[in-house]
GROMACS .gro file of C-alpha atoms in nm:
model
  282
    1MET     CA    1   3.813  -0.065   1.055
    2SER     CA    2   3.724  -0.044   0.696
    3ASP     CA    3   4.084   0.065   0.599
    4ALA     CA    4   4.250  -0.302   0.651
    5THR     CA    5   4.444  -0.443   0.381
    6GLU     CA    6   4.528  -0.814   0.389
    7GLU     CA    7   4.875  -1.042   0.300
    8ARG     CA    8   4.839  -1.423   0.262
    9TYR     CA    9   5.102  -1.659   0.393
   10GLY     CA   10   4.970  -1.975   0.242
   11GLU     CA   11   4.611  -2.090   0.262
   12TRP     CA   12   4.572  -2.033   0.646
   13ILE     CA   13   4.769  -1.764   0.783
   14SER     CA   14   4.691  -1.378   0.696
   15VAL     CA   15   4.800  -1.024   0.810
   16ARG     CA   16   4.539  -0.757   0.800
   17ARG     CA   17   4.681  -0.383   0.826
   18HIS     CA   18   4.498  -0.127   1.015
   19GLY     CA   19   4.605   0.199   0.937
   20SER     CA   20   4.992   0.217   0.929
   21HIS     CA   21   5.074   0.064   1.245
   22VAL     CA   22   4.832  -0.218   1.372
   23ALA     CA   23   4.891  -0.545   1.244
   24GLU     CA   24   4.597  -0.827   1.256
   25LEU     CA   25   4.758  -1.193   1.244
   26VAL     CA   26   4.461  -1.386   1.151
   27LEU     CA   27   4.442  -1.773   1.207
   28ASP     CA   28   4.235  -1.896   0.921
   29ARG     CA   29   4.203  -2.273   0.873
   30PRO     CA   30   3.837  -2.251   0.945
   31LYS     CA   31   3.732  -2.628   0.835
   32ALA     CA   32   3.966  -2.754   1.092
   33MET     CA   33   3.899  -2.497   1.370
   34ASN     CA   34   4.250  -2.373   1.323
   35ALA     CA   35   4.411  -2.702   1.427
   36VAL     CA   36   4.802  -2.639   1.364
   37SER     CA   37   4.930  -2.872   1.074
   38THR     CA   38   5.293  -2.876   0.995
   39GLU     CA   39   5.177  -2.641   0.718
   40MET     CA   40   5.017  -2.404   0.917
   41ALA     CA   41   5.299  -2.388   1.168
   42ASP     CA   42   5.553  -2.300   0.876
   43ARG     CA   43   5.325  -2.030   0.787
   44LEU     CA   44   5.258  -1.854   1.086
   45ALA     CA   45   5.634  -1.871   1.148
   46ASP     CA   46   5.667  -1.722   0.818
   47ALA     CA   47   5.430  -1.421   0.903
   48CYS     CA   48   5.582  -1.371   1.250
   49ALA     CA   49   5.919  -1.349   1.071
   50ALA     CA   50   5.799  -1.105   0.830
   51LEU     CA   51   5.651  -0.867   1.115
   52ALA     CA   52   5.930  -0.882   1.322
   53ALA     CA   53   6.100  -0.711   1.057
   54ASP     CA   54   5.856  -0.441   1.012
   55ARG     CA   55   5.955  -0.130   1.167
   56ALA     CA   56   5.593   0.014   1.077
   57ALA     CA   57   5.400  -0.244   1.283
   58ARG     CA   58   5.372  -0.102   1.658
   59VAL     CA   59   5.129  -0.374   1.797
   60VAL     CA   60   5.009  -0.730   1.654
   61VAL     CA   61   4.689  -0.860   1.774
   62LEU     CA   62   4.606  -1.251   1.718
   63THR     CA   63   4.283  -1.310   1.601
   64SER     CA   64   4.057  -1.620   1.422
   65SER     CA   65   3.847  -1.632   1.142
   66HIS     CA   66   3.634  -1.937   1.288
   67GLU     CA   67   3.328  -1.858   1.449
   68ARG     CA   68   3.382  -2.095   1.718
   69ALA     CA   69   3.712  -2.122   1.787
   70PHE     CA   70   4.061  -1.913   1.850
   71CYS     CA   71   4.255  -2.232   1.791
   72VAL     CA   72   4.190  -2.594   1.897
   73GLY     CA   73   4.559  -2.680   1.927
   74ALA     CA   74   4.794  -2.949   1.722
   75ASP     CA   75   4.610  -3.087   1.414
   76LEU     CA   76   4.555  -3.446   1.555
   77LYS     CA   77   4.432  -3.608   1.254
   78GLU     CA   78   4.737  -3.528   1.061
   79ARG     CA   79   4.946  -3.665   1.369
   80ASN     CA   80   4.788  -3.970   1.387
   81SER     CA   81   4.941  -4.091   1.042
   82PHE     CA   82   5.259  -4.005   1.202
   83SER     CA   83   5.552  -4.228   1.259
   84ASP     CA   84   5.794  -4.145   1.540
   85ASP     CA   85   6.055  -4.048   1.301
   86ASP     CA   86   5.759  -3.804   1.127
   87LEU     CA   87   5.672  -3.650   1.475
   88ARG     CA   88   6.062  -3.583   1.511
   89ARG     CA   89   6.079  -3.406   1.215
   90GLN     CA   90   5.766  -3.197   1.274
   91ARG     CA   91   5.897  -3.064   1.620
   92PRO     CA   92   6.127  -2.785   1.482
   93HIS     CA   93   5.833  -2.650   1.276
   94THR     CA   94   5.605  -2.617   1.541
   95ARG     CA   95   5.844  -2.470   1.749
   96ALA     CA   96   5.938  -2.218   1.523
   97ALA     CA   97   5.565  -2.109   1.493
   98TYR     CA   98   5.518  -2.096   1.875
   99THR     CA   99   5.861  -1.936   1.931
  100GLY     CA  100   5.784  -1.682   1.640
  101VAL     CA  101   5.476  -1.528   1.807
  102LEU     CA  102   5.660  -1.522   2.153
  103GLU     CA  103   5.945  -1.310   2.003
  104LEU     CA  104   5.792  -1.052   1.819
  105PRO     CA  105   5.945  -0.755   1.944
  106MET     CA  106   5.633  -0.545   1.967
  107PRO     CA  107   5.356  -0.551   2.191
  108THR     CA  108   5.126  -0.847   2.121
  109ILE     CA  109   4.744  -0.905   2.204
  110ALA     CA  110   4.545  -1.230   2.186
  111ALA     CA  111   4.209  -1.208   2.092
  112VAL     CA  112   4.042  -1.537   2.221
  113HIS     CA  113   3.681  -1.614   2.068
  114GLY     CA  114   3.555  -1.986   2.171
  115PHE     CA  115   3.811  -2.245   2.206
  116ALA     CA  116   4.186  -2.197   2.273
  117LEU     CA  117   4.303  -2.520   2.375
  118GLY     CA  118   4.651  -2.696   2.382
  119GLY     CA  119   4.873  -2.531   2.105
  120GLY     CA  120   4.590  -2.262   2.058
  121PHE     CA  121   4.613  -2.146   2.462
  122GLU     CA  122   4.997  -2.165   2.414
  123ILE     CA  123   4.961  -1.927   2.116
  124ALA     CA  124   4.790  -1.679   2.335
  125LEU     CA  125   4.993  -1.713   2.613
  126SER     CA  126   5.275  -1.628   2.406
  127CYS     CA  127   5.162  -1.293   2.388
  128ASP     CA  128   5.173  -0.995   2.593
  129LEU     CA  129   4.797  -0.944   2.650
  130ILE     CA  130   4.493  -1.177   2.630
  131VAL     CA  131   4.148  -1.052   2.569
  132ALA     CA  132   3.880  -1.289   2.577
  133ASP     CA  133   3.503  -1.259   2.517
  134ARG     CA  134   3.237  -1.482   2.726
  135THR     CA  135   3.265  -1.750   2.448
  136ALA     CA  136   3.584  -1.831   2.569
  137VAL     CA  137   3.711  -2.192   2.669
  138VAL     CA  138   4.063  -2.225   2.748
  139GLY     CA  139   4.304  -2.527   2.884
  140LEU     CA  140   4.590  -2.729   2.815
  141PRO     CA  141   4.439  -3.078   2.763
  142GLU     CA  142   4.755  -3.251   2.646
  143VAL     CA  143   4.833  -3.509   2.916
  144SER     CA  144   4.480  -3.634   2.800
  145VAL     CA  145   4.643  -3.761   2.496
  146GLY     CA  146   4.940  -3.893   2.606
  147VAL     CA  147   5.179  -3.604   2.557
  148LEU     CA  148   5.237  -3.242   2.741
  149PRO     CA  149   5.209  -2.887   2.661
  150GLY     CA  150   5.508  -2.833   2.422
  151GLY     CA  151   5.441  -2.493   2.282
  152GLY     CA  152   5.541  -2.323   2.592
  153GLY     CA  153   5.277  -2.423   2.800
  154THR     CA  154   5.486  -2.550   3.096
  155GLN     CA  155   5.673  -2.221   3.107
  156LEU     CA  156   5.439  -1.939   3.033
  157LEU     CA  157   5.110  -2.039   3.236
  158PRO     CA  158   5.346  -2.059   3.583
  159ARG     CA  159   5.442  -1.731   3.521
  160ARG     CA  160   5.097  -1.608   3.474
  161VAL     CA  161   4.942  -1.793   3.748
  162GLY     CA  162   5.207  -1.940   3.966
  163ALA     CA  163   5.340  -2.298   3.985
  164ALA     CA  164   5.053  -2.455   4.209
  165ARG     CA  165   4.794  -2.336   3.976
  166ALA     CA  166   4.955  -2.418   3.661
  167ALA     CA  167   5.012  -2.760   3.772
  168GLU     CA  168   4.640  -2.820   3.855
  169LEU     CA  169   4.528  -2.705   3.518
  170VAL     CA  170   4.805  -2.904   3.323
  171PHE     CA  171   4.769  -3.228   3.561
  172THR     CA  172   4.385  -3.225   3.511
  173ALA     CA  173   4.382  -3.124   3.155
  174ARG     CA  174   4.021  -2.944   3.237
  175ARG     CA  175   3.887  -2.689   3.045
  176VAL     CA  176   3.806  -2.355   3.180
  177THR     CA  177   3.533  -2.089   3.065
  178ALA     CA  178   3.585  -1.723   3.030
  179ASP     CA  179   3.456  -1.611   3.406
  180GLU     CA  180   3.683  -1.869   3.582
  181ALA     CA  181   3.965  -1.796   3.342
  182HIS     CA  182   3.949  -1.440   3.421
  183ARG     CA  183   3.924  -1.498   3.790
  184LEU     CA  184   4.255  -1.716   3.773
  185GLY     CA  185   4.423  -1.472   3.561
  186LEU     CA  186   4.445  -1.685   3.230
  187VAL     CA  187   4.305  -1.412   3.036
  188ASP     CA  188   4.358  -1.032   3.132
  189GLU     CA  189   4.028  -0.898   3.038
  190LEU     CA  190   3.670  -0.998   2.962
  191ALA     CA  191   3.503  -0.818   2.660
  192ASP     CA  192   3.152  -0.796   2.619
  193ARG     CA  193   2.939  -0.832   2.255
  194ASP     CA  194   2.951  -0.442   2.258
  195GLY     CA  195   3.364  -0.478   2.278
  196SER     CA  196   3.330  -0.321   2.629
  197ASP     CA  197   3.553  -0.397   2.909
  198GLY     CA  198   3.348  -0.680   3.055
  199SER     CA  199   3.156  -0.466   3.267
  200GLY     CA  200   2.830  -0.532   3.126
  201SER     CA  201   2.607  -0.813   3.111
  202GLY     CA  202   2.649  -0.912   2.760
  203ASP     CA  203   2.702  -1.295   2.671
  204GLY     CA  204   2.961  -1.271   2.398
  205SER     CA  205   2.700  -1.371   2.154
  206GLY     CA  206   2.621  -1.117   1.814
  207GLY     CA  207   3.005  -1.120   1.711
  208ASN     CA  208   3.364  -1.137   1.819
  209ALA     CA  209   3.384  -0.892   2.104
  210ALA     CA  210   3.741  -1.006   2.184
  211ARG     CA  211   3.854  -0.893   1.833
  212THR     CA  212   3.689  -0.549   1.850
  213ARG     CA  213   3.815  -0.482   2.221
  214ALA     CA  214   4.176  -0.618   2.129
  215LEU     CA  215   4.155  -0.377   1.827
  216GLU     CA  216   4.064  -0.113   2.027
  217LEU     CA  217   4.350  -0.157   2.290
  218ALA     CA  218   4.592  -0.195   1.962
  219ASP     CA  219   4.487   0.153   1.864
  220ARG     CA  220   4.591   0.304   2.215
  221ILE     CA  221   4.918   0.127   2.227
  222ALA     CA  222   5.006   0.210   1.870
  223ALA     CA  223   4.991   0.567   1.951
  224ASN     CA  224   5.295   0.575   2.157
  225SER     CA  225   5.649   0.558   2.060
  226PRO     CA  226   5.766   0.222   1.890
  227VAL     CA  227   6.111   0.267   2.035
  228GLY     CA  228   5.983   0.284   2.379
  229LEU     CA  229   5.706  -0.004   2.347
  230ARG     CA  230   5.949  -0.231   2.210
  231ALA     CA  231   6.218  -0.135   2.460
  232ALA     CA  232   5.944  -0.181   2.748
  233LYS     CA  233   5.861  -0.523   2.618
  234ARG     CA  234   6.216  -0.628   2.645
  235ALA     CA  235   6.265  -0.511   2.983
  236LEU     CA  236   5.922  -0.691   3.069
  237ARG     CA  237   6.049  -1.007   2.919
  238LEU     CA  238   6.410  -1.021   2.994
  239SER     CA  239   6.378  -0.953   3.358
  240GLN     CA  240   6.131  -1.233   3.413
  241GLY     CA  241   6.297  -1.468   3.721
  242LEU     CA  242   6.580  -1.246   3.789
  243ASP     CA  243   6.632  -1.062   4.129
  244LEU     CA  244   6.547  -0.695   4.156
  245ARG     CA  245   6.909  -0.573   4.127
  246ALA     CA  246   6.989  -0.783   3.787
  247GLY     CA  247   6.611  -0.685   3.670
  248LEU     CA  248   6.702  -0.304   3.721
  249GLU     CA  249   6.986  -0.363   3.514
  250VAL     CA  250   6.801  -0.505   3.224
  251GLU     CA  251   6.552  -0.223   3.264
  252ASP     CA  252   6.862   0.048   3.239
  253ALA     CA  253   7.005  -0.111   2.941
  254ALA     CA  254   6.656  -0.076   2.805
  255TRP     CA  255   6.607   0.281   2.912
  256ARG     CA  256   6.963   0.332   2.734
  257THR     CA  257   6.826   0.228   2.399
  258VAL     CA  258   6.529   0.488   2.413
  259ALA     CA  259   6.684   0.770   2.596
  260PHE     CA  260   6.885   0.898   2.313
  261SER     CA  261   6.671   0.810   2.046
  262GLY     CA  262   6.467   1.036   1.805
  263ASP     CA  263   6.147   0.904   1.983
  264ARG     CA  264   6.248   1.051   2.314
  265ALA     CA  265   6.349   1.375   2.151
  266GLU     CA  266   6.018   1.404   1.938
  267GLY     CA  267   5.829   1.291   2.285
  268VAL     CA  268   5.953   1.575   2.478
  269ALA     CA  269   5.919   1.832   2.209
  270ALA     CA  270   5.569   1.763   2.171
  271PHE     CA  271   5.504   1.737   2.546
  272ASN     CA  272   5.607   2.117   2.561
  273GLU     CA  273   5.449   2.233   2.224
  274LYS     CA  274   5.128   2.069   2.326
  275ARG     CA  275   5.070   1.869   2.032
  276THR     CA  276   5.048   1.484   1.893
  277PRO     CA  277   5.399   1.321   1.849
  278ASP     CA  278   5.503   1.248   1.519
  279TRP     CA  279   5.722   0.946   1.605
  280PRO     CA  280   6.044   0.883   1.401
  281GLY     CA  281   6.049   0.513   1.527
  282GLU     CA  282   6.447   0.550   1.582
   0.00000   0.00000   0.00000
């Protein structure tokens, strides 16, 4: 994707634009394996706020510039110098970062290459889809250092794998390699080194296959109605935990925001005229 352009949010976060509608949100603190410091958390929140307001962005892909890690979680070197008051003051900053990813209104895909641990895995869990390659190692090891997953892990992981499996993973603090992570549903797709869907025998070396595959998925998703995509995400997210009747009401409300939109009119017209839709995005 040679047409990518880049915007910086401080030293450690960047947003690359691929064409008009795919935004790649890059964790770019390679000297610390993307450990999330207070400054990095603030800039991640800033980037998410800008993307949330960007009507042109139809899909966001979260990636890493580090060759061996997506993100290793909280910056424990920074925290080692914290007093209790320092830690209390930092908490709103880190919550804003994780919430910023979780609340992005468009579909989001995490491309996990290498280590995604603690807060790093929680960033991935905050996305709608997780693509990993065979270098991936994921986990929530927080109880092993005297805390608990505080970036959404205790809530997002059970929604993916069920309460008992999530409890086992959180309580043991164990690391999970790519094949088991895929089998357990911790990640949604395994990509081989050629960027395929994991059906071959590649070992994930020779490049970031997760990023390649995630950007391919993003291109496919971005071809669809931006109004429809955002409404579908709302329906999927807001109905979690509701009974069927309440969930159907959430779906109906989301449907109404699309049914009378310019995108719906354009989609029907394009279908009947046998052409590619030119989505107005409203």
